[in-house]
Amino acid sequence: MEENYPPGFTYQDFGNQFKAEFFNASDWAQIFKSSGAKYVVLTSKHHEGYTLWPSKYSFSWNAKDVGPHKDLIGIFKEAIKNKTDLKFGLYHSLYEWFNPLWLQDKSNNFTTNEFSKNKVLPEMKELINTYEPELLWSDGEWEASDDYWFSKQFLAWLYNESPVKDTIVVNDRWGHDTLCNHGGFLTCQDRYFPGKLLSRKWENAMTLDKTSWGFRRNAKLEDFFTNYELISLLAQTISFGGNFLVNVGPTKEGIIPPIFQDRLKNMGDWLKVNGEAIYESKPWEKCQNDTLTPNVWYTTKFDKYINKRYLYAMISNWPKEGRIKLKCPKISGNKAVINMLGVDLNLQWNQQDRFLEVVFPNKEKTTNDYVWTLRIDADFNEKYMLENEVFLVAN
């Protein structure tokens, strides 16, 4: 701030610069829907304490009183519900950098709770009662315990008395002792990837800008994930049983910058072809990534309508010789069918002693430029182990 703004400029001065004059909630809803997303999470309040709704607990530090003079959450929710079938979620920061009540409690080593009792707790109830989100993404918990934040009391109210008690989902950020331990799903850390299967549902909350959770005027092209990198991260996350939450930073005018729109659109285009391996899929318990060929990620899915289970292999790199060797799947018999999603062709394959070799189609016949998905149709009802390897029996 000292380098780019005049002397005496404070963080609060940003409020009047935030006009959101070009904010179009219907456009945002369409962008997110076209990305292939199934749920959306809007930041209701970040660490500076500014709320995007006219909260009576925000001391005139909200989007209705300062800046856009609009209830941005209400407008956005209406567009999401009227224009899409996306689940509607809200992010909410517990702590606030500048709030004097917070600073007082902190200076008292949290032996007092004026901020959490009189600001945060009623504010969260107001947020839930007013907008009835289907997901609440809590953050800013790390300096104090869940007892300080009254998290048990709030969650008891949320799941027993609130208007969303039967539908709401929450994450794990409710105190410095709850992260990665307690919650409806685990986030553990920003850009979280456990590298192994977990017994709990988890989420990889990541950013398209590799260095920032917001819009940066001085960002360079190389600061953003490429389409290839983004889709590879998606495949990797899903193969280990996670959800993929992609952060985009809008401008103060209320616009989602074109580079973010490009990444989201390309992800949606990829999912139109390959979403069969993503949506409602499960990790393959025996192998999440191939042990012979790198950057190959597995998922499985049961099709209840035809009583059949498929194995999917998402492959980040096109094989140089047009043939790929996979260590994990072992096929017994000769009736298995292997396809590439988006290509109307049964692929040739050959089961060797130590690997399955699959012949790729002509690349010109494929419908995407990165991360190709093989669907292996074999009988998953019969599986047996040999030297710690999984065989798929094709009868």
CSV table of C-alpha atoms in Angstrom, one decimal:
chain,number,residue,atom,x,y,z
A,1,MET,CA,0.0,0.0,0.0
A,2,GLU,CA,2.8,2.4,0.8
A,3,GLU,CA,4.2,2.0,-2.7
A,4,ASN,CA,1.0,2.4,-4.6
A,5,TYR,CA,-1.3,4.7,-2.6
A,6,PRO,CA,-0.9,8.2,-1.1
A,7,PRO,CA,0.3,8.8,2.5
A,8,GLY,CA,-2.3,8.2,5.1
A,9,PHE,CA,-4.3,5.9,2.9
A,10,THR,CA,-5.9,3.1,5.0
A,11,TYR,CA,-7.4,-0.3,4.2
A,12,GLN,CA,-10.9,1.2,5.0
A,13,ASP,CA,-10.4,3.7,2.1
A,14,PHE,CA,-10.7,0.8,-0.3
A,15,GLY,CA,-14.4,0.5,0.7
A,16,ASN,CA,-15.4,3.6,-1.3
A,17,GLN,CA,-13.4,2.4,-4.3
A,18,PHE,CA,-15.3,-0.8,-4.4
A,19,LYS,CA,-18.3,0.1,-6.6
A,20,ALA,CA,-19.1,-3.2,-8.4
A,21,GLU,CA,-20.8,-1.1,-11.0
A,22,PHE,CA,-20.4,-3.8,-13.7
A,23,PHE,CA,-21.4,-6.6,-11.4
A,24,ASN,CA,-23.9,-8.8,-13.2
A,25,ALA,CA,-25.0,-11.8,-11.1
A,26,SER,CA,-26.6,-13.6,-14.0
A,27,ASP,CA,-23.3,-13.4,-15.9
A,28,TRP,CA,-21.4,-14.8,-12.9
A,29,ALA,CA,-23.9,-17.6,-12.5
A,30,GLN,CA,-23.5,-18.6,-16.2
A,31,ILE,CA,-19.7,-18.5,-15.9
A,32,PHE,CA,-19.8,-20.8,-12.9
A,33,LYS,CA,-22.4,-23.1,-14.4
A,34,SER,CA,-20.4,-23.3,-17.7
A,35,SER,CA,-17.3,-24.3,-15.7
A,36,GLY,CA,-18.9,-27.7,-14.8
A,37,ALA,CA,-19.1,-26.8,-11.1
A,38,LYS,CA,-21.7,-28.4,-8.9
A,39,TYR,CA,-21.5,-25.8,-6.1
A,40,VAL,CA,-20.4,-22.2,-5.6
A,41,VAL,CA,-19.0,-20.5,-2.6
A,42,LEU,CA,-19.2,-16.7,-2.3
A,43,THR,CA,-17.1,-14.7,0.2
A,44,SER,CA,-19.6,-13.1,2.5
A,45,LYS,CA,-16.9,-11.5,4.8
A,46,HIS,CA,-13.1,-11.8,4.6
A,47,HIS,CA,-10.5,-10.9,7.2
A,48,GLU,CA,-10.9,-7.1,6.9
A,49,GLY,CA,-14.5,-7.5,8.3
A,50,TYR,CA,-16.3,-5.9,5.3
A,51,THR,CA,-19.6,-7.8,4.7
A,52,LEU,CA,-21.3,-8.2,1.3
A,53,TRP,CA,-24.7,-8.0,3.0
A,54,PRO,CA,-26.2,-5.3,5.1
A,55,SER,CA,-25.3,-6.9,8.4
A,56,LYS,CA,-26.4,-5.0,11.5
A,57,TYR,CA,-23.3,-6.3,13.2
A,58,SER,CA,-20.7,-4.8,10.8
A,59,PHE,CA,-20.6,-1.2,12.1
A,60,SER,CA,-21.6,0.3,8.7
A,61,TRP,CA,-18.7,-1.6,7.1
A,62,ASN,CA,-20.8,-3.4,4.5
A,63,ALA,CA,-21.7,-3.4,0.8
A,64,LYS,CA,-25.0,-1.7,1.5
A,65,ASP,CA,-23.6,1.2,3.4
A,66,VAL,CA,-20.2,1.6,1.8
A,67,GLY,CA,-19.2,1.1,-1.9
A,68,PRO,CA,-21.8,-0.6,-4.1
A,69,HIS,CA,-24.8,0.2,-1.9
A,70,LYS,CA,-26.3,-3.2,-2.7
A,71,ASP,CA,-27.0,-6.5,-1.0
A,72,LEU,CA,-24.5,-8.4,-3.2
A,73,ILE,CA,-25.2,-11.8,-1.5
A,74,GLY,CA,-28.9,-11.5,-2.0
A,75,ILE,CA,-28.5,-10.5,-5.7
A,76,PHE,CA,-26.0,-13.3,-6.3
A,77,LYS,CA,-28.1,-16.0,-4.5
A,78,GLU,CA,-31.1,-15.1,-6.6
A,79,ALA,CA,-29.2,-15.5,-9.8
A,80,ILE,CA,-27.7,-18.8,-8.7
A,81,LYS,CA,-31.1,-20.2,-7.7
A,82,ASN,CA,-33.0,-18.8,-10.7
A,83,LYS,CA,-30.4,-19.4,-13.5
A,84,THR,CA,-28.6,-22.6,-12.4
A,85,ASP,CA,-28.9,-25.8,-10.4
A,86,LEU,CA,-25.7,-25.1,-8.4
A,87,LYS,CA,-25.6,-25.6,-4.7
A,88,PHE,CA,-25.2,-22.2,-3.0
A,89,GLY,CA,-22.5,-21.8,-0.4
A,90,LEU,CA,-21.0,-18.9,1.6
A,91,TYR,CA,-17.5,-18.3,3.0
A,92,HIS,CA,-17.2,-16.5,6.3
A,93,SER,CA,-14.1,-15.3,8.2
A,94,LEU,CA,-14.3,-15.6,11.9
A,95,TYR,CA,-11.6,-13.1,12.8
A,96,GLU,CA,-11.2,-9.5,11.6
A,97,TRP,CA,-7.8,-7.8,11.3
A,98,PHE,CA,-8.9,-4.3,12.6
A,99,ASN,CA,-11.9,-4.9,14.8
A,100,PRO,CA,-11.2,-3.4,18.2
A,101,LEU,CA,-13.2,-6.1,20.1
A,102,TRP,CA,-11.0,-8.7,18.4
A,103,LEU,CA,-7.8,-6.9,19.2
A,104,GLN,CA,-8.9,-6.5,22.8
A,105,ASP,CA,-9.7,-10.2,23.2
A,106,LYS,CA,-6.4,-11.1,21.6
A,107,SER,CA,-4.5,-8.8,23.9
A,108,ASN,CA,-6.2,-10.5,26.8
A,109,ASN,CA,-5.0,-13.9,25.6
A,110,PHE,CA,-8.6,-14.8,24.8
A,111,THR,CA,-9.6,-14.8,28.5
A,112,THR,CA,-12.4,-12.4,27.3
A,113,ASN,CA,-14.8,-13.1,24.4
A,114,GLU,CA,-16.4,-9.8,23.6
A,115,PHE,CA,-15.7,-10.1,19.9
A,116,SER,CA,-16.8,-13.7,19.4
A,117,LYS,CA,-19.9,-13.4,21.7
A,118,ASN,CA,-21.2,-10.0,20.6
A,119,LYS,CA,-20.1,-9.9,16.9
A,120,VAL,CA,-19.3,-13.2,15.3
A,121,LEU,CA,-21.9,-15.5,16.8
A,122,PRO,CA,-24.9,-13.3,16.1
A,123,GLU,CA,-23.5,-12.3,12.7
A,124,MET,CA,-23.2,-16.0,11.6
A,125,LYS,CA,-26.8,-16.6,12.8
A,126,GLU,CA,-28.0,-13.6,10.8
A,127,LEU,CA,-26.1,-14.8,7.7
A,128,ILE,CA,-27.7,-18.3,8.0
A,129,ASN,CA,-31.2,-17.0,8.7
A,130,THR,CA,-31.1,-14.4,5.9
A,131,TYR,CA,-29.6,-16.4,3.0
A,132,GLU,CA,-30.0,-20.1,4.0
A,133,PRO,CA,-26.9,-21.4,2.3
A,134,GLU,CA,-26.3,-25.1,1.6
A,135,LEU,CA,-22.7,-24.8,2.6
A,136,LEU,CA,-20.9,-22.7,5.1
A,137,TRP,CA,-17.1,-22.4,4.6
A,138,SER,CA,-15.6,-21.1,7.8
A,139,ASP,CA,-12.1,-19.5,8.0
A,140,GLY,CA,-9.9,-17.3,10.1
A,141,GLU,CA,-10.1,-19.6,13.1
A,142,TRP,CA,-6.4,-20.3,13.7
A,143,GLU,CA,-5.5,-17.9,16.6
A,144,ALA,CA,-8.1,-19.0,19.1
A,145,SER,CA,-9.8,-22.2,20.2
A,146,ASP,CA,-13.3,-23.4,19.2
A,147,ASP,CA,-14.4,-22.6,22.8
A,148,TYR,CA,-13.5,-18.9,22.2
A,149,TRP,CA,-15.4,-18.9,18.9
A,150,PHE,CA,-18.5,-20.6,20.5
A,151,SER,CA,-18.3,-23.1,17.7
A,152,LYS,CA,-20.0,-25.9,19.6
A,153,GLN,CA,-22.9,-23.7,20.4
A,154,PHE,CA,-23.2,-22.3,16.9
A,155,LEU,CA,-23.0,-25.8,15.2
A,156,ALA,CA,-25.6,-27.2,17.7
A,157,TRP,CA,-27.9,-24.4,16.7
A,158,LEU,CA,-27.1,-24.8,13.0
A,159,TYR,CA,-27.9,-28.5,13.0
A,160,ASN,CA,-30.9,-28.5,15.4
A,161,GLU,CA,-32.7,-25.2,15.1
A,162,SER,CA,-31.6,-23.3,12.0
A,163,PRO,CA,-33.7,-23.1,8.8
A,164,VAL,CA,-31.0,-25.2,7.0
A,165,LYS,CA,-30.5,-27.8,9.7
A,166,ASP,CA,-31.3,-30.7,7.4
A,167,THR,CA,-29.3,-29.5,4.3
A,168,ILE,CA,-26.3,-27.5,5.5
A,169,VAL,CA,-22.7,-28.7,5.1
A,170,VAL,CA,-19.7,-27.2,6.9
A,171,ASN,CA,-15.9,-27.5,6.8
A,172,ASP,CA,-13.4,-27.9,9.6
A,173,ARG,CA,-12.2,-24.4,10.4
A,174,TRP,CA,-13.9,-23.7,13.8
A,175,GLY,CA,-10.8,-23.2,16.1
A,176,HIS,CA,-7.1,-23.9,16.0
A,177,ASP,CA,-7.9,-27.4,17.5
A,178,THR,CA,-10.5,-28.4,14.9
A,179,LEU,CA,-8.6,-28.0,11.6
A,180,CYS,CA,-8.3,-31.4,9.8
A,181,ASN,CA,-10.1,-33.1,12.7
A,182,HIS,CA,-13.7,-31.9,13.0
A,183,GLY,CA,-16.2,-30.9,10.4
A,184,GLY,CA,-18.4,-32.1,7.6
A,185,PHE,CA,-15.4,-32.2,5.3
A,186,LEU,CA,-11.7,-31.5,5.8
A,187,THR,CA,-9.7,-28.7,4.3
A,188,CYS,CA,-6.6,-29.0,6.5
A,189,GLN,CA,-4.6,-26.3,4.7
A,190,ASP,CA,-4.9,-24.1,1.6
A,191,ARG,CA,-4.3,-26.0,-1.6
A,192,TYR,CA,-4.6,-29.2,0.4
A,193,PHE,CA,-3.6,-32.5,-1.2
A,194,PRO,CA,-3.1,-35.5,1.2
A,195,GLY,CA,-1.3,-37.8,-1.3
A,196,LYS,CA,-3.2,-40.8,0.1
A,197,LEU,CA,-6.8,-41.9,0.6
A,198,LEU,CA,-8.5,-40.5,3.6
A,199,SER,CA,-11.4,-42.0,5.6
A,200,ARG,CA,-13.1,-38.5,5.5
A,201,LYS,CA,-14.3,-36.4,2.6
A,202,TRP,CA,-11.9,-33.6,1.9
A,203,GLU,CA,-11.5,-30.5,-0.4
A,204,ASN,CA,-8.7,-29.0,-2.3
A,205,ALA,CA,-9.3,-25.2,-2.1
A,206,MET,CA,-6.9,-23.7,-4.6
A,207,THR,CA,-6.4,-20.6,-6.7
A,208,LEU,CA,-6.1,-20.0,-10.4
A,209,ASP,CA,-3.6,-17.3,-9.6
A,210,LYS,CA,-0.8,-19.3,-8.0
A,211,THR,CA,0.2,-16.6,-5.6
A,212,SER,CA,-3.0,-14.8,-4.6
A,213,TRP,CA,-6.6,-15.4,-3.5
A,214,GLY,CA,-7.7,-12.0,-5.0
A,215,PHE,CA,-7.4,-9.9,-8.1
A,216,ARG,CA,-3.9,-8.5,-8.8
A,217,ARG,CA,-3.4,-5.6,-11.2
A,218,ASN,CA,0.2,-6.5,-11.6
A,219,ALA,CA,-0.3,-10.3,-12.3
A,220,LYS,CA,1.7,-11.8,-15.1
A,221,LEU,CA,0.5,-14.6,-17.5
A,222,GLU,CA,2.9,-17.1,-16.0
A,223,ASP,CA,1.4,-16.5,-12.5
A,224,PHE,CA,-1.8,-18.4,-13.5
A,225,PHE,CA,-2.3,-22.1,-13.8
A,226,THR,CA,-2.5,-23.2,-17.5
A,227,ASN,CA,-5.5,-25.1,-18.7
A,228,TYR,CA,-3.4,-28.3,-18.7
A,229,GLU,CA,-2.2,-27.7,-15.1
A,230,LEU,CA,-5.7,-27.0,-13.9
A,231,ILE,CA,-7.2,-30.1,-15.4
A,232,SER,CA,-4.3,-32.3,-14.2
A,233,LEU,CA,-4.9,-30.9,-10.7
A,234,LEU,CA,-8.6,-31.7,-11.0
A,235,ALA,CA,-7.9,-35.3,-12.0
A,236,GLN,CA,-5.4,-35.8,-9.3
A,237,THR,CA,-7.7,-34.4,-6.6
A,238,ILE,CA,-10.7,-36.5,-7.6
A,239,SER,CA,-8.6,-39.7,-7.9
A,240,PHE,CA,-7.8,-39.3,-4.1
A,241,GLY,CA,-11.4,-38.7,-3.2
A,242,GLY,CA,-11.3,-34.9,-2.9
A,243,ASN,CA,-13.5,-32.0,-4.1
A,244,PHE,CA,-12.0,-29.2,-6.1
A,245,LEU,CA,-12.8,-25.7,-5.1
A,246,VAL,CA,-11.3,-23.1,-7.5
A,247,ASN,CA,-10.8,-19.6,-6.4
A,248,VAL,CA,-11.2,-16.6,-8.8
A,249,GLY,CA,-10.6,-13.0,-7.8
A,250,PRO,CA,-13.0,-10.4,-9.3
A,251,THR,CA,-12.2,-6.8,-9.8
A,252,LYS,CA,-13.5,-3.9,-7.8
A,253,GLU,CA,-15.8,-3.1,-10.7
A,254,GLY,CA,-17.4,-6.5,-10.2
A,255,ILE,CA,-16.0,-8.3,-13.2
A,256,ILE,CA,-14.4,-11.7,-13.4
A,257,PRO,CA,-11.3,-11.1,-15.5
A,258,PRO,CA,-11.1,-12.8,-18.9
A,259,ILE,CA,-8.2,-15.1,-17.9
A,260,PHE,CA,-10.3,-16.6,-15.1
A,261,GLN,CA,-13.2,-17.0,-17.4
A,262,ASP,CA,-11.0,-18.7,-19.9
A,263,ARG,CA,-9.7,-21.2,-17.4
A,264,LEU,CA,-13.2,-21.9,-16.1
A,265,LYS,CA,-14.7,-22.3,-19.6
A,266,ASN,CA,-11.9,-24.7,-20.6
A,267,MET,CA,-12.5,-26.8,-17.5
A,268,GLY,CA,-16.2,-26.9,-18.3
A,269,ASP,CA,-15.5,-28.0,-21.9
A,270,TRP,CA,-13.2,-30.7,-20.7
A,271,LEU,CA,-15.8,-31.9,-18.2
A,272,LYS,CA,-18.4,-32.2,-21.0
A,273,VAL,CA,-16.3,-34.9,-22.5
A,274,ASN,CA,-14.6,-36.4,-19.5
A,275,GLY,CA,-17.1,-35.7,-16.6
A,276,GLU,CA,-18.1,-39.3,-16.6
A,277,ALA,CA,-14.8,-40.1,-14.8
A,278,ILE,CA,-15.4,-37.2,-12.3
A,279,TYR,CA,-19.0,-36.7,-11.3
A,280,GLU,CA,-20.3,-39.3,-8.8
A,281,SER,CA,-17.0,-41.3,-9.1
A,282,LYS,CA,-15.0,-42.9,-6.3
A,283,PRO,CA,-11.3,-43.5,-5.9
A,284,TRP,CA,-10.0,-46.8,-6.9
A,285,GLU,CA,-8.9,-48.2,-3.6
A,286,LYS,CA,-6.1,-50.3,-5.0
A,287,CYS,CA,-4.5,-47.6,-7.1
A,288,GLN,CA,-5.0,-43.9,-7.2
A,289,ASN,CA,-2.1,-43.2,-9.6
A,290,ASP,CA,-0.3,-45.6,-11.8
A,291,THR,CA,3.0,-47.0,-10.5
A,292,LEU,CA,4.7,-47.5,-14.0
A,293,THR,CA,3.6,-44.5,-16.1
A,294,PRO,CA,3.6,-41.1,-14.2
A,295,ASN,CA,0.6,-38.7,-14.3
A,296,VAL,CA,-2.1,-41.3,-14.7
A,297,TRP,CA,-5.0,-41.0,-12.2
A,298,TYR,CA,-7.7,-43.6,-11.6
A,299,THR,CA,-11.4,-43.4,-10.6
A,300,THR,CA,-14.2,-45.9,-10.6
A,301,LYS,CA,-18.0,-45.6,-11.0
A,302,PHE,CA,-20.9,-47.9,-10.8
A,303,ASP,CA,-23.7,-47.5,-13.3
A,304,LYS,CA,-26.8,-48.7,-11.4
A,305,TYR,CA,-28.9,-48.6,-14.5
A,306,ILE,CA,-26.9,-51.3,-16.4
A,307,ASN,CA,-25.4,-52.9,-13.2
A,308,LYS,CA,-21.8,-52.3,-14.4
A,309,ARG,CA,-18.7,-50.8,-12.8
A,310,TYR,CA,-16.1,-48.9,-14.9
A,311,LEU,CA,-12.5,-48.1,-14.3
A,312,TYR,CA,-11.2,-44.7,-15.6
A,313,ALA,CA,-7.6,-43.8,-16.2
A,314,MET,CA,-7.1,-40.0,-16.7
A,315,ILE,CA,-3.8,-39.5,-18.5
A,316,SER,CA,-2.1,-36.2,-18.5
A,317,ASN,CA,0.5,-36.8,-21.2
A,318,TRP,CA,-0.1,-38.2,-24.6
A,319,PRO,CA,2.3,-41.2,-25.1
A,320,LYS,CA,5.1,-40.5,-27.5
A,321,GLU,CA,4.6,-43.7,-29.5
A,322,GLY,CA,0.8,-43.7,-29.3
A,323,ARG,CA,0.8,-46.6,-26.7
A,324,ILE,CA,0.6,-46.5,-23.0
A,325,LYS,CA,1.7,-49.0,-20.4
A,326,LEU,CA,-0.4,-49.2,-17.2
A,327,LYS,CA,0.8,-51.2,-14.2
A,328,CYS,CA,-2.3,-51.2,-12.0
A,329,PRO,CA,-5.1,-52.8,-14.2
A,330,LYS,CA,-4.6,-56.4,-15.0
A,331,ILE,CA,-7.2,-58.0,-17.4
A,332,SER,CA,-7.8,-61.7,-17.5
A,333,GLY,CA,-9.6,-63.0,-20.6
A,334,ASN,CA,-10.2,-61.1,-23.8
A,335,LYS,CA,-13.7,-59.6,-23.5
A,336,ALA,CA,-12.8,-56.3,-21.9
A,337,VAL,CA,-13.6,-53.1,-23.8
A,338,ILE,CA,-11.4,-50.0,-23.6
A,339,ASN,CA,-12.5,-46.7,-25.0
A,340,MET,CA,-11.3,-43.1,-24.8
A,341,LEU,CA,-14.0,-40.7,-23.8
A,342,GLY,CA,-15.1,-38.6,-26.6
A,343,VAL,CA,-13.8,-41.0,-29.3
A,344,ASP,CA,-16.3,-43.5,-30.8
A,345,LEU,CA,-13.8,-46.3,-31.1
A,346,ASN,CA,-12.9,-49.5,-29.2
A,347,LEU,CA,-9.1,-49.3,-28.6
A,348,GLN,CA,-6.7,-52.2,-29.1
A,349,TRP,CA,-5.1,-53.5,-25.9
A,350,ASN,CA,-2.8,-56.3,-24.9
A,351,GLN,CA,-2.2,-57.7,-21.4
A,352,GLN,CA,1.4,-58.4,-20.9
A,353,ASP,CA,2.9,-60.1,-17.9
A,354,ARG,CA,3.8,-56.9,-16.0
A,355,PHE,CA,1.6,-54.2,-17.6
A,356,LEU,CA,-1.5,-53.5,-19.7
A,357,GLU,CA,-0.7,-51.9,-23.1
A,358,VAL,CA,-3.3,-49.7,-24.7
A,359,VAL,CA,-3.1,-48.3,-28.3
A,360,PHE,CA,-4.3,-44.7,-28.4
A,361,PRO,CA,-6.4,-43.5,-31.4
A,362,ASN,CA,-5.2,-41.0,-33.9
A,363,LYS,CA,-4.9,-37.8,-31.9
A,364,GLU,CA,-6.9,-35.8,-34.5
A,365,LYS,CA,-10.0,-37.9,-33.5
A,366,THR,CA,-9.9,-36.7,-29.9
A,367,THR,CA,-12.0,-33.9,-28.6
A,368,ASN,CA,-9.7,-32.3,-26.0
A,369,ASP,CA,-6.1,-31.1,-26.1
A,370,TYR,CA,-5.0,-32.3,-22.6
A,371,VAL,CA,-5.7,-35.0,-20.1
A,372,TRP,CA,-7.4,-37.9,-21.9
A,373,THR,CA,-9.6,-40.5,-20.2
A,374,LEU,CA,-9.6,-44.2,-20.8
A,375,ARG,CA,-12.7,-46.1,-19.8
A,376,ILE,CA,-12.0,-49.8,-19.0
A,377,ASP,CA,-15.1,-52.0,-19.1
A,378,ALA,CA,-14.3,-55.3,-17.4
A,379,ASP,CA,-16.1,-57.3,-14.7
A,380,PHE,CA,-15.4,-55.7,-11.4
A,381,ASN,CA,-17.5,-58.2,-9.6
A,382,GLU,CA,-14.6,-60.7,-9.6
A,383,LYS,CA,-11.3,-59.3,-8.3
A,384,TYR,CA,-8.4,-61.2,-7.0
A,385,MET,CA,-4.8,-60.3,-5.9
A,386,LEU,CA,-1.6,-61.7,-7.3
A,387,GLU,CA,1.7,-60.2,-6.0
A,388,ASN,CA,-0.2,-57.2,-4.6
A,389,GLU,CA,-1.7,-56.4,-8.1
A,390,VAL,CA,-5.3,-56.1,-9.0
A,391,PHE,CA,-6.8,-58.1,-11.8
A,392,LEU,CA,-10.0,-57.3,-13.7
A,393,VAL,CA,-11.8,-60.4,-14.9
A,394,ALA,CA,-13.4,-60.0,-18.3
A,395,ASN,CA,-15.8,-62.9,-18.8
